[in-house]
Coordinates of C-alpha atoms in Angstrom, one line a residue:
X1 CA 23.0 15.3 21.1
X2 CA 24.9 14.2 24.2
X3 CA 26.6 10.7 24.5
X4 CA 24.3 9.8 27.4
X5 CA 20.7 10.7 28.2
X6 CA 20.4 14.1 29.7
X7 CA 17.3 15.2 31.7
X8 CA 16.5 18.9 31.9
X9 CA 13.5 21.1 32.4
X10 CA 11.9 23.1 29.5
X11 CA 10.0 26.3 29.9
X12 CA 6.7 24.5 30.6
X13 CA 8.3 22.5 33.4
X14 CA 8.2 19.2 31.5
X15 CA 11.2 17.0 31.8
X16 CA 13.0 16.5 28.5
X17 CA 14.9 13.2 28.1
X18 CA 17.4 13.3 25.3
X19 CA 18.7 10.1 23.6
X20 CA 21.8 9.9 21.5
X21 CA 22.2 8.0 18.2
X22 CA 22.9 4.6 19.6
X23 CA 20.3 4.8 22.3
X24 CA 17.7 5.8 19.8
X25 CA 18.7 2.9 17.6
X26 CA 18.5 0.5 20.5
X27 CA 15.1 1.8 21.5
X28 CA 13.9 1.4 17.9
X29 CA 15.0 -2.3 17.9
X30 CA 13.2 -2.9 21.2
X31 CA 10.0 -1.2 19.9
X32 CA 10.3 -3.3 16.8
X33 CA 10.2 -6.6 18.7
X34 CA 7.4 -5.3 20.9
X35 CA 5.5 -4.9 17.6
X36 CA 6.3 -8.5 16.7
X37 CA 5.1 -9.7 20.1
X38 CA 1.8 -7.8 19.8
X39 CA 1.3 -9.0 16.3
X40 CA 1.6 -12.6 17.3
X41 CA -0.9 -12.1 20.1
X42 CA -3.6 -10.3 18.1
X43 CA -4.7 -12.3 15.0
X44 CA -6.4 -9.4 13.2
X45 CA -3.1 -7.5 12.9
X46 CA -1.5 -10.6 11.4
X47 CA -4.4 -11.2 9.1
X48 CA -4.1 -7.8 7.5
X49 CA -0.3 -7.9 7.3
X50 CA 0.2 -4.8 9.5
X51 CA 4.0 -4.6 9.7
X52 CA 5.5 -5.0 13.2
X53 CA 7.4 -1.7 13.1
X54 CA 4.1 0.1 12.5
X55 CA 2.4 -1.7 15.4
X56 CA 5.2 -1.1 17.9
X57 CA 6.0 2.4 16.6
X58 CA 2.4 3.7 16.7
X59 CA 2.0 2.3 20.2
X60 CA 5.2 3.9 21.4
X61 CA 4.3 7.2 19.8
X62 CA 0.9 7.1 21.5
X63 CA 2.5 6.4 24.9
X64 CA 5.1 9.2 24.3
X65 CA 2.3 11.6 23.4
X66 CA 0.4 10.7 26.7
X67 CA 3.6 11.4 28.7
X68 CA 4.2 14.6 26.9
X69 CA 0.7 16.0 27.3
X70 CA 0.6 15.0 31.0
X71 CA 3.9 16.8 31.6
X72 CA 5.7 13.7 32.8
X73 CA 8.5 13.6 30.3
X74 CA 9.1 14.6 26.7
X75 CA 11.5 12.5 24.6
X76 CA 13.9 14.0 22.1
X77 CA 15.7 11.4 20.0
X78 CA 18.6 11.6 17.7
X79 CA 17.5 10.1 14.4
X80 CA 20.7 10.6 12.5
X81 CA 20.7 6.9 11.4
X82 CA 17.2 7.0 10.0
X83 CA 18.2 8.4 6.6
X84 CA 21.1 6.0 6.0
X85 CA 18.8 3.1 7.0
X86 CA 16.2 4.3 4.5
X87 CA 18.7 4.6 1.7
X88 CA 20.2 1.2 2.5
X89 CA 16.8 -0.4 2.2
X90 CA 16.0 1.1 -1.2
X91 CA 19.5 0.3 -2.4
X92 CA 18.7 -3.4 -1.8
X93 CA 15.5 -2.9 -3.8
X94 CA 17.7 -1.7 -6.7
X95 CA 20.0 -4.7 -6.3
X96 CA 16.9 -6.9 -6.9
X97 CA 15.8 -5.2 -10.1
X98 CA 17.2 -7.7 -12.5
X99 CA 16.4 -7.6 -16.2
X100 CA 16.5 -11.4 -16.2
X101 CA 13.3 -11.4 -14.1
X102 CA 11.5 -9.4 -16.8
X103 CA 12.6 -11.9 -19.5
X104 CA 11.5 -14.8 -17.3
X105 CA 8.1 -13.3 -16.6
X106 CA 7.5 -12.4 -20.2
X107 CA 5.1 -9.9 -21.6
X108 CA 2.6 -10.3 -18.8
X109 CA 5.0 -8.9 -16.3
X110 CA 5.6 -5.8 -18.5
X111 CA 1.9 -5.4 -19.0
X112 CA 1.1 -5.6 -15.3
X113 CA 4.0 -3.2 -14.5
X114 CA 2.4 -0.8 -16.9
X115 CA -1.0 -1.2 -15.2
X116 CA 0.7 -0.6 -11.8
X117 CA 2.2 2.6 -13.1
X118 CA -1.1 3.8 -14.5
X119 CA -2.7 3.2 -11.1
X120 CA 0.0 5.3 -9.4
X121 CA -0.6 8.2 -11.8
X122 CA -4.4 8.0 -11.2
X123 CA -3.9 7.8 -7.4
X124 CA -1.9 11.0 -7.5
X125 CA -4.3 12.8 -9.8
X126 CA -7.2 11.9 -7.6
X127 CA -5.3 12.8 -4.4
X128 CA -4.2 16.2 -5.7
X129 CA -7.7 17.0 -7.1
X130 CA -9.5 16.1 -3.8
X131 CA -6.9 18.0 -1.8
X132 CA -7.5 21.1 -3.8
X133 CA -11.2 20.7 -3.5
X134 CA -10.9 20.4 0.3
X135 CA -8.5 23.4 0.5
X136 CA -5.5 21.3 1.4
X137 CA -1.9 21.5 0.2
X138 CA -1.6 19.5 -3.0
X139 CA 1.4 17.7 -1.5
X140 CA -1.0 16.2 1.1
X141 CA -2.9 14.8 -1.9
X142 CA 0.3 13.1 -3.0
X143 CA 0.7 11.7 0.6
X144 CA -2.7 10.2 0.3
X145 CA -2.0 9.1 -3.3
X146 CA 0.7 6.7 -4.6
X147 CA 3.1 7.7 -1.9
X148 CA 1.2 5.6 0.6
X149 CA -1.2 3.6 -1.5
X150 CA 1.2 2.1 -4.0
X151 CA 4.3 2.9 -2.0
X152 CA 3.4 1.7 1.5
X153 CA 5.1 2.7 4.7
X154 CA 8.7 2.8 3.4
X155 CA 7.9 5.3 0.6
X156 CA 5.6 7.3 2.9
X157 CA 8.3 7.9 5.5
X158 CA 10.9 8.7 2.8
X159 CA 8.7 11.3 0.9
X160 CA 7.1 12.5 4.1
X161 CA 10.4 13.5 5.4
X162 CA 11.2 15.2 2.1
X163 CA 8.0 17.2 2.1
X164 CA 8.5 18.3 5.7
X165 CA 12.1 19.4 5.3
X166 CA 12.0 20.9 1.8
X167 CA 8.4 22.2 1.5
X168 CA 7.4 22.7 5.1
X169 CA 4.4 20.4 5.0
X170 CA 3.7 19.8 8.7
X171 CA 2.8 16.3 9.7
X172 CA 3.6 14.7 6.4
X173 CA 5.4 11.7 7.9
X174 CA 2.6 11.2 10.5
X175 CA -0.1 11.4 8.0
X176 CA 1.8 9.2 5.6
X177 CA 2.1 6.4 8.3
X178 CA -1.6 6.7 9.1
X179 CA -2.6 6.6 5.4
X180 CA -0.4 3.7 4.6
X181 CA -1.9 1.7 7.5
X182 CA -5.4 2.6 6.3
X183 CA -4.5 1.3 2.8
X184 CA -3.1 -2.0 4.1
X185 CA -6.3 -2.7 6.0
X186 CA -8.6 -1.7 3.1
X187 CA -6.5 -3.6 0.5
X188 CA -6.9 -6.7 2.6
X189 CA -10.7 -6.2 2.9
X190 CA -11.7 -5.5 -0.7
X191 CA -9.3 -7.9 -2.6
X192 CA -11.2 -11.1 -1.8
X193 CA -14.7 -9.7 -2.7
X194 CA -13.4 -8.2 -6.0
X195 CA -11.8 -11.5 -7.1
X196 CA -14.8 -13.6 -5.9
X197 CA -17.3 -11.3 -7.7
X198 CA -15.3 -11.6 -11.0
X199 CA -15.0 -15.4 -10.7
X200 CA -18.7 -15.8 -10.0
X201 CA -20.0 -13.3 -12.5
X202 CA -18.0 -14.8 -15.5
X203 CA -18.2 -18.4 -14.3
X204 CA -14.4 -18.8 -14.2
X205 CA -12.4 -21.8 -13.2
X206 CA -8.6 -22.7 -13.0
X207 CA -6.8 -23.5 -16.2
X208 CA -5.1 -26.9 -16.6
X209 CA -2.3 -25.3 -18.6
X210 CA 1.2 -25.7 -17.0
X211 CA 2.9 -22.5 -16.0
X212 CA 6.5 -22.2 -14.8
X213 CA 6.8 -21.7 -11.0
X214 CA 7.9 -18.2 -9.8
X215 CA 11.6 -17.8 -9.5
X216 CA 12.9 -18.2 -5.9
X217 CA 14.2 -14.7 -5.7
X218 CA 10.6 -13.3 -5.8
X219 CA 9.5 -15.4 -2.9
X220 CA 10.6 -12.7 -0.4
X221 CA 7.2 -11.0 -0.2
X222 CA 8.5 -7.5 -0.9
X223 CA 8.8 -4.4 1.2
X224 CA 7.1 -5.4 4.5
X225 CA 8.4 -9.0 4.7
X226 CA 8.7 -10.1 8.3
X227 CA 12.1 -11.0 9.7
X228 CA 10.9 -14.1 11.5
X229 CA 10.0 -16.0 8.3
X230 CA 12.4 -18.2 6.4
X231 CA 13.0 -16.8 2.9
X232 CA 13.9 -18.8 -0.2
X233 CA 17.5 -19.5 -1.3
X234 CA 20.6 -20.8 0.5
X235 CA 21.2 -19.6 4.0
X236 CA 23.5 -16.6 4.1
X237 CA 27.1 -16.9 5.3
X238 CA 29.2 -14.2 7.0
X239 CA 31.1 -13.9 3.7
X240 CA 28.0 -13.5 1.6
X241 CA 26.5 -10.9 4.0
X242 CA 29.7 -9.0 4.1
X243 CA 29.9 -9.1 0.3
X244 CA 26.3 -7.8 0.0
X245 CA 26.9 -5.1 2.6
X246 CA 30.0 -3.9 0.7
X247 CA 28.0 -3.7 -2.5
X248 CA 25.2 -1.8 -0.7
X249 CA 27.6 0.7 0.8
X250 CA 29.4 1.3 -2.6
X251 CA 26.1 1.8 -4.3
X252 CA 25.1 4.2 -1.6
X253 CA 28.2 6.3 -2.0
X254 CA 27.9 6.3 -5.8
X255 CA 24.2 7.1 -5.4
X256 CA 24.9 10.1 -3.3
X257 CA 27.1 11.5 -6.1
X258 CA 24.4 10.8 -8.7
X259 CA 21.6 12.3 -6.5
X260 CA 23.8 15.4 -6.1
X261 CA 23.8 15.8 -9.9
X262 CA 20.2 15.1 -10.4
X263 CA 18.9 17.3 -7.6
X264 CA 20.3 20.3 -9.5
X265 CA 17.6 19.9 -12.0
X266 CA 14.7 18.3 -10.1
X267 CA 13.4 17.4 -6.6
X268 CA 14.3 13.8 -5.7
X269 CA 14.2 11.7 -2.5
X270 CA 17.7 10.9 -1.2
X271 CA 17.5 7.2 -2.1
X272 CA 16.9 7.5 -5.9
X273 CA 20.5 7.8 -6.9
X274 CA 21.5 4.8 -4.7
X275 CA 18.7 2.7 -6.1
X276 CA 19.6 3.5 -9.7
X277 CA 23.3 2.8 -9.1
X278 CA 22.5 -0.5 -7.4
X279 CA 20.4 -1.6 -10.3
X280 CA 23.2 -0.8 -12.7
X281 CA 25.7 -2.7 -10.5
X282 CA 23.5 -5.8 -10.3
X283 CA 22.8 -6.1 -14.0
X284 CA 26.5 -5.5 -14.8
X285 CA 27.4 -8.2 -12.4
X286 CA 24.9 -10.6 -13.9
X287 CA 26.0 -9.8 -17.5
X288 CA 29.7 -10.1 -16.9
X289 CA 29.7 -12.8 -14.3
X290 CA 32.5 -11.0 -12.4
X291 CA 30.5 -10.8 -9.2
X292 CA 28.0 -13.3 -7.8
X293 CA 25.5 -11.8 -5.4
X294 CA 23.3 -13.9 -3.2
X295 CA 19.8 -12.5 -3.4
X296 CA 18.9 -13.8 0.0
X297 CA 21.8 -12.0 1.7
X298 CA 20.7 -8.8 0.0
X299 CA 17.1 -9.3 1.1
X300 CA 18.1 -10.0 4.7
X301 CA 20.1 -6.7 4.8
X302 CA 17.2 -4.8 3.2
X303 CA 14.6 -6.3 5.6
X304 CA 16.7 -5.3 8.7
X305 CA 17.3 -1.8 7.4
X306 CA 13.6 -1.3 6.6
X307 CA 12.5 -2.7 10.0
X308 CA 14.8 -0.4 12.0
X309 CA 14.0 2.6 9.7
X310 CA 10.3 2.2 10.0
X311 CA 10.5 1.6 13.8
X312 CA 12.5 4.8 14.3
X313 CA 10.3 6.8 11.9
X314 CA 7.1 5.7 13.7
X315 CA 8.2 6.0 17.3
X316 CA 9.1 9.6 16.6
X317 CA 5.7 10.5 15.1
X318 CA 4.0 13.7 16.3
X319 CA 0.5 12.3 16.6
X320 CA -1.1 15.6 17.6
X321 CA -0.6 16.7 14.0
X322 CA -3.3 14.3 12.9
X323 CA -6.1 16.1 14.6
X324 CA -7.0 18.8 12.1
X325 CA -6.4 16.8 9.0
X326 CA -8.0 13.5 9.9
X327 CA -11.4 14.0 8.3
X328 CA -10.3 15.5 4.9
X329 CA -7.6 12.8 4.6
X330 CA -10.2 10.1 5.2
X331 CA -12.3 11.6 2.3
X332 CA -9.3 11.3 0.0
X333 CA -8.4 7.8 1.2
X334 CA -12.0 6.6 0.7
X335 CA -11.8 7.9 -2.8
X336 CA -8.6 5.9 -3.4
X337 CA -10.2 2.7 -2.2
X338 CA -13.1 3.2 -4.7
X339 CA -10.6 4.0 -7.5
X340 CA -8.6 0.8 -6.9
X341 CA -11.8 -1.3 -6.6
X342 CA -13.0 0.1 -9.9
X343 CA -9.7 -0.1 -11.7
X344 CA -9.0 -3.7 -10.8
X345 CA -12.5 -4.8 -11.7
X346 CA -12.8 -3.1 -15.1
X347 CA -9.2 -2.6 -16.2
X348 CA -6.8 -5.1 -14.5
X349 CA -9.1 -8.1 -15.1
X350 CA -9.7 -7.3 -18.7
X351 CA -6.1 -6.3 -19.5
X352 CA -4.7 -9.5 -17.9
X353 CA -6.8 -11.8 -20.0
X354 CA -10.4 -12.0 -18.6
X355 CA -9.8 -15.5 -17.3
X356 CA -9.5 -17.1 -13.9
X357 CA -5.9 -16.1 -13.3
X358 CA -6.8 -12.5 -14.3
X359 CA -9.6 -12.5 -11.7
X360 CA -7.2 -13.7 -9.0
X361 CA -4.7 -11.1 -10.1
X362 CA -7.4 -8.4 -9.8
X363 CA -8.0 -9.4 -6.2
X364 CA -4.2 -9.3 -5.6
X365 CA -3.9 -6.0 -7.3
X366 CA -6.2 -4.5 -4.7
X367 CA -3.8 -5.4 -1.9
X368 CA -0.9 -4.3 -4.1
X369 CA -2.2 -0.9 -5.0
X370 CA -3.5 -0.1 -1.5
X371 CA -0.7 -1.5 0.7
X372 CA 2.0 -4.0 -0.1
X373 CA 2.9 -7.1 -2.0
X374 CA 2.3 -9.4 1.1
X375 CA -1.3 -8.1 1.1
X376 CA -1.6 -9.0 -2.6
X377 CA -0.2 -12.5 -2.0
X378 CA -2.6 -13.0 1.0
X379 CA -5.6 -11.9 -1.1
X380 CA -4.6 -14.3 -4.0
X381 CA -3.9 -17.1 -1.5
X382 CA -7.4 -16.8 0.0
X383 CA -8.9 -17.0 -3.5
X384 CA -6.9 -20.0 -4.7
X385 CA -7.6 -21.9 -1.5
X386 CA -11.3 -21.6 -2.3
X387 CA -11.4 -21.8 -6.1
X388 CA -8.1 -23.5 -7.2
X389 CA -4.6 -22.7 -8.3
X390 CA -3.6 -19.6 -10.3
X391 CA 0.1 -20.0 -11.0
X392 CA 0.3 -17.3 -13.6
X393 CA -1.0 -14.7 -11.0
X394 CA 1.7 -15.9 -8.5
X395 CA 4.4 -15.5 -11.2
X396 CA 3.5 -12.0 -12.4
X397 CA 2.4 -10.0 -9.4
X398 CA 5.3 -10.7 -7.0
X399 CA 7.9 -9.9 -9.6
X400 CA 6.4 -6.4 -10.2
X401 CA 5.6 -5.8 -6.5
X402 CA 9.0 -6.9 -5.1
X403 CA 11.3 -5.2 -7.5
X404 CA 9.9 -2.9 -10.2
X405 CA 7.0 -0.8 -8.9
X406 CA 9.3 1.2 -6.5
X407 CA 11.3 2.5 -9.4
X408 CA 8.2 3.5 -11.3
X409 CA 6.4 5.0 -8.3
X410 CA 9.4 7.1 -7.3
X411 CA 9.6 8.5 -10.8
X412 CA 5.8 9.2 -10.9
X413 CA 5.9 10.9 -7.4
X414 CA 9.0 12.9 -8.3
X415 CA 7.4 14.1 -11.6
X416 CA 4.2 15.2 -9.7
X417 CA 6.3 17.0 -7.1
X418 CA 8.2 18.9 -9.7
X419 CA 5.0 19.8 -11.6
X420 CA 3.4 21.2 -8.4
X421 CA 6.5 23.1 -7.2

């Protein structure tokens, strides 16, 4: 792309406006803050934890589509930085995957992590089966499966891009963004009723037993945390941010080498190697004490990378690709909502102890399995405001949602892709 915008005429007479790398990044940042502005003005978007990049990006994509269809102007953006931003974000997720968190959360964290992995497998099985029944590409069933339901917008954009580039699945990113947004809304809607029904049906009430508070490093809210909230931990300094950035970059370089080896034997998204290397680096640093990393600095870098990545991914959506697949995708997504409601009611609640905290966790699992950890926390917060504290639920679920499910989900999706192809 040129270093400055270039306007020329295409064969249909529509003006084409080209943006270079920096101009595209600047536009993505502006679109991101437009999303924040809209979210603050419209309460329903905030209530359902719709991420600001999704709001701004979908709005911009709709306006761009209107301009394109009317022949006013067509935008062509250089998204070279989109992939590095995505890899950087998932690298920070790897740097948060600390074995000490598993030990601190105990067996319940491992048990809930297993439940989350089972849900991801079931979501993909259901998605692939319904896609086949509807005559769709099975990979679209994965898009409407754990890619978007357990994975959210970040995973949807990452695997959507992979499906488009390697397997020619047209509209995978666009469908993924739409499905992830659908999941966020539905996860927020059904979580409260599921938890309330379980509490009422079994006559449950809060326990008086003392439970340790969640560690401060899990207070970040996970993938879609907003950048205008104050996270836990000491305020980052220029030194701690530079240190974290250096570790992220080193892990990305090492991860590229590892991914190169692994892709010779299986299909993988580009961030897997970096995420694995980051996890190894973090746990080695913790074990040896040679390097002290501030989790808040890592989280800040990850939040910035994710926000810009999602904004860029969404504002370049080709919305016209939704037209033919909207109805069959809705059928699959409706099936996913029923699956999660049934699983959390009959499996999560029983597996986590059949008590009050388990009921609150079941409500949170709805938001977790259909959207993101902030949705889960919002669901649980609504329940405890009405019925009383559930500290065990707030210890277990954020640890799994913030740091561990992305590893598992990526492996589950990758296994399904390699089985299908």
